[in-house]
CSV table of C-alpha atoms in Angstrom, one decimal:
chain,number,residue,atom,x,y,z
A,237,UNK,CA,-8.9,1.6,-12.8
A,238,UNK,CA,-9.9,2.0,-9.3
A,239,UNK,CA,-8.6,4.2,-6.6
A,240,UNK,CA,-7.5,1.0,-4.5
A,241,UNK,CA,-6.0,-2.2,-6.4
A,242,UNK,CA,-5.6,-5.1,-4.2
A,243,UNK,CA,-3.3,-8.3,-4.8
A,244,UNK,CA,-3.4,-11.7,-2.5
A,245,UNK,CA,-2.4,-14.9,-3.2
A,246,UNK,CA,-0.1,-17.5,-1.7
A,247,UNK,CA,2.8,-16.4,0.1
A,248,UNK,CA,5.9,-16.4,-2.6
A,249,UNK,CA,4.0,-16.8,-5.5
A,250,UNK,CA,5.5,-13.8,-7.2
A,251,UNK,CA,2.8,-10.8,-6.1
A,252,UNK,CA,5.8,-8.6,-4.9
A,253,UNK,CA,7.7,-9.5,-8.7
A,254,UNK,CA,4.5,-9.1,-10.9
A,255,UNK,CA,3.4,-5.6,-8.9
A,256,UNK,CA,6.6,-4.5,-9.1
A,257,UNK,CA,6.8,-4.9,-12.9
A,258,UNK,CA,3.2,-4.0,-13.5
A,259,UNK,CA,4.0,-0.7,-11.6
A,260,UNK,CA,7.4,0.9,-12.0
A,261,UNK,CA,7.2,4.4,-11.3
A,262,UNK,CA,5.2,3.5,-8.0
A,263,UNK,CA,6.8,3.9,-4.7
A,264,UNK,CA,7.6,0.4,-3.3
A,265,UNK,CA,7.2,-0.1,0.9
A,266,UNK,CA,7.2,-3.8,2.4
A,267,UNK,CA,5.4,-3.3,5.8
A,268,UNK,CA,7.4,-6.6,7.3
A,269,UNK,CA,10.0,-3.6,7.4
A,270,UNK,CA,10.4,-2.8,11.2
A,271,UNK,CA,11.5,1.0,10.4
A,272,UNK,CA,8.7,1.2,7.9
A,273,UNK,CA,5.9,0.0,10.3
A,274,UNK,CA,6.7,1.9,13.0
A,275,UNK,CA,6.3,5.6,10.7
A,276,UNK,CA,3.2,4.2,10.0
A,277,UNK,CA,1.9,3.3,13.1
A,278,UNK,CA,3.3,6.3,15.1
A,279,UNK,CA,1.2,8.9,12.4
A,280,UNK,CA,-0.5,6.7,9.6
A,281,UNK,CA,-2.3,9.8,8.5
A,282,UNK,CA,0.9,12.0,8.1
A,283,UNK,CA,2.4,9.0,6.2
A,284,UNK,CA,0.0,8.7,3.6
A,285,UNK,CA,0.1,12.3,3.0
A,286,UNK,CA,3.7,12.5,2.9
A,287,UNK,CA,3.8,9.1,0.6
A,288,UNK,CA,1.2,11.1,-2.1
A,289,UNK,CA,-0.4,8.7,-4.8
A,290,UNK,CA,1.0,5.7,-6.6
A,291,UNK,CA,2.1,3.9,-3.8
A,292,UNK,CA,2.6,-0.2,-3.5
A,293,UNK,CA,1.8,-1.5,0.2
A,294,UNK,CA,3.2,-4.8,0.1
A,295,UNK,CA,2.7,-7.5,3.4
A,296,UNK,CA,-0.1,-4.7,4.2
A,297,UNK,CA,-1.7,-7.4,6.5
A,298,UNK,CA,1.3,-6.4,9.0
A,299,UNK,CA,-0.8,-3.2,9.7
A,300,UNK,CA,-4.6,-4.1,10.2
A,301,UNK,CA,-5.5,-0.4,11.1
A,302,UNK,CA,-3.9,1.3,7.7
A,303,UNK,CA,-6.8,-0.2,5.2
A,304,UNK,CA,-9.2,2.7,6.8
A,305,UNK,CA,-6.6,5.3,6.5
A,306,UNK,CA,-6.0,4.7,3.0
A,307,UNK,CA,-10.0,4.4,2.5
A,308,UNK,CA,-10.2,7.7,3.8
A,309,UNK,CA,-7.7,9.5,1.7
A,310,UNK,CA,-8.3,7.7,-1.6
A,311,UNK,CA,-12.3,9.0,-0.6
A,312,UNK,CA,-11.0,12.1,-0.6
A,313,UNK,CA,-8.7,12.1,-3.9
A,314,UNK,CA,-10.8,10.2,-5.8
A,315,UNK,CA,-7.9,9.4,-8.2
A,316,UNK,CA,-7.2,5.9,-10.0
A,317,UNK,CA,-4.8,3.8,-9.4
A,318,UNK,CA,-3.9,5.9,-5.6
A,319,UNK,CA,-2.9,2.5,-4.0
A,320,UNK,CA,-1.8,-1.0,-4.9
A,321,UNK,CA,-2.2,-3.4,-1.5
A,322,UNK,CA,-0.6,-6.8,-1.6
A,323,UNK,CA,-0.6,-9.7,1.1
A,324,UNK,CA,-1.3,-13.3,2.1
């Protein structure tokens, strides 16, 4: 597995369902969330720290600027399996 998984299809065509099922101990955020964009954008560093591993980022192409955080971190942890992005 690699460090970064990455999901895109059609919008509703069941990413969020089959992600979800695939990965059921990972934390779940959907970044068309208001509150959860804004934690992001205010200190996208701090979050991903905060957040650990085994995260789902689901609408991720909400926040453009996160895909070189979580590059950077998931450098640095060189762990499988660190992030599962999803979008349209």
């Amino acid at each position: 597995m690699f460090p970064i998984l990455s999901l895109t299809g059609p919008c509703q065509s069941d990413k969020t369902t089959l992600l979800k099922e695939i990965f059921p101990d990972y934390q779940y955020f959907n970044l068309e969330r208001i509150d959860f964009r804004e934690m992001i954008t205010l200190d996208p560093m701090g979050f991903l720290k905060a957040t650990g591993s085994k995260v789902i980022f689901d609408k991720v192409q909400n926040i453009p600027d996160l895909f070189h955080y979580i590059q950077v971190i998931s450098d640095k942890r060189n762990t499988p399996g660190q992030y599962v992005l999803s979008g349209s």
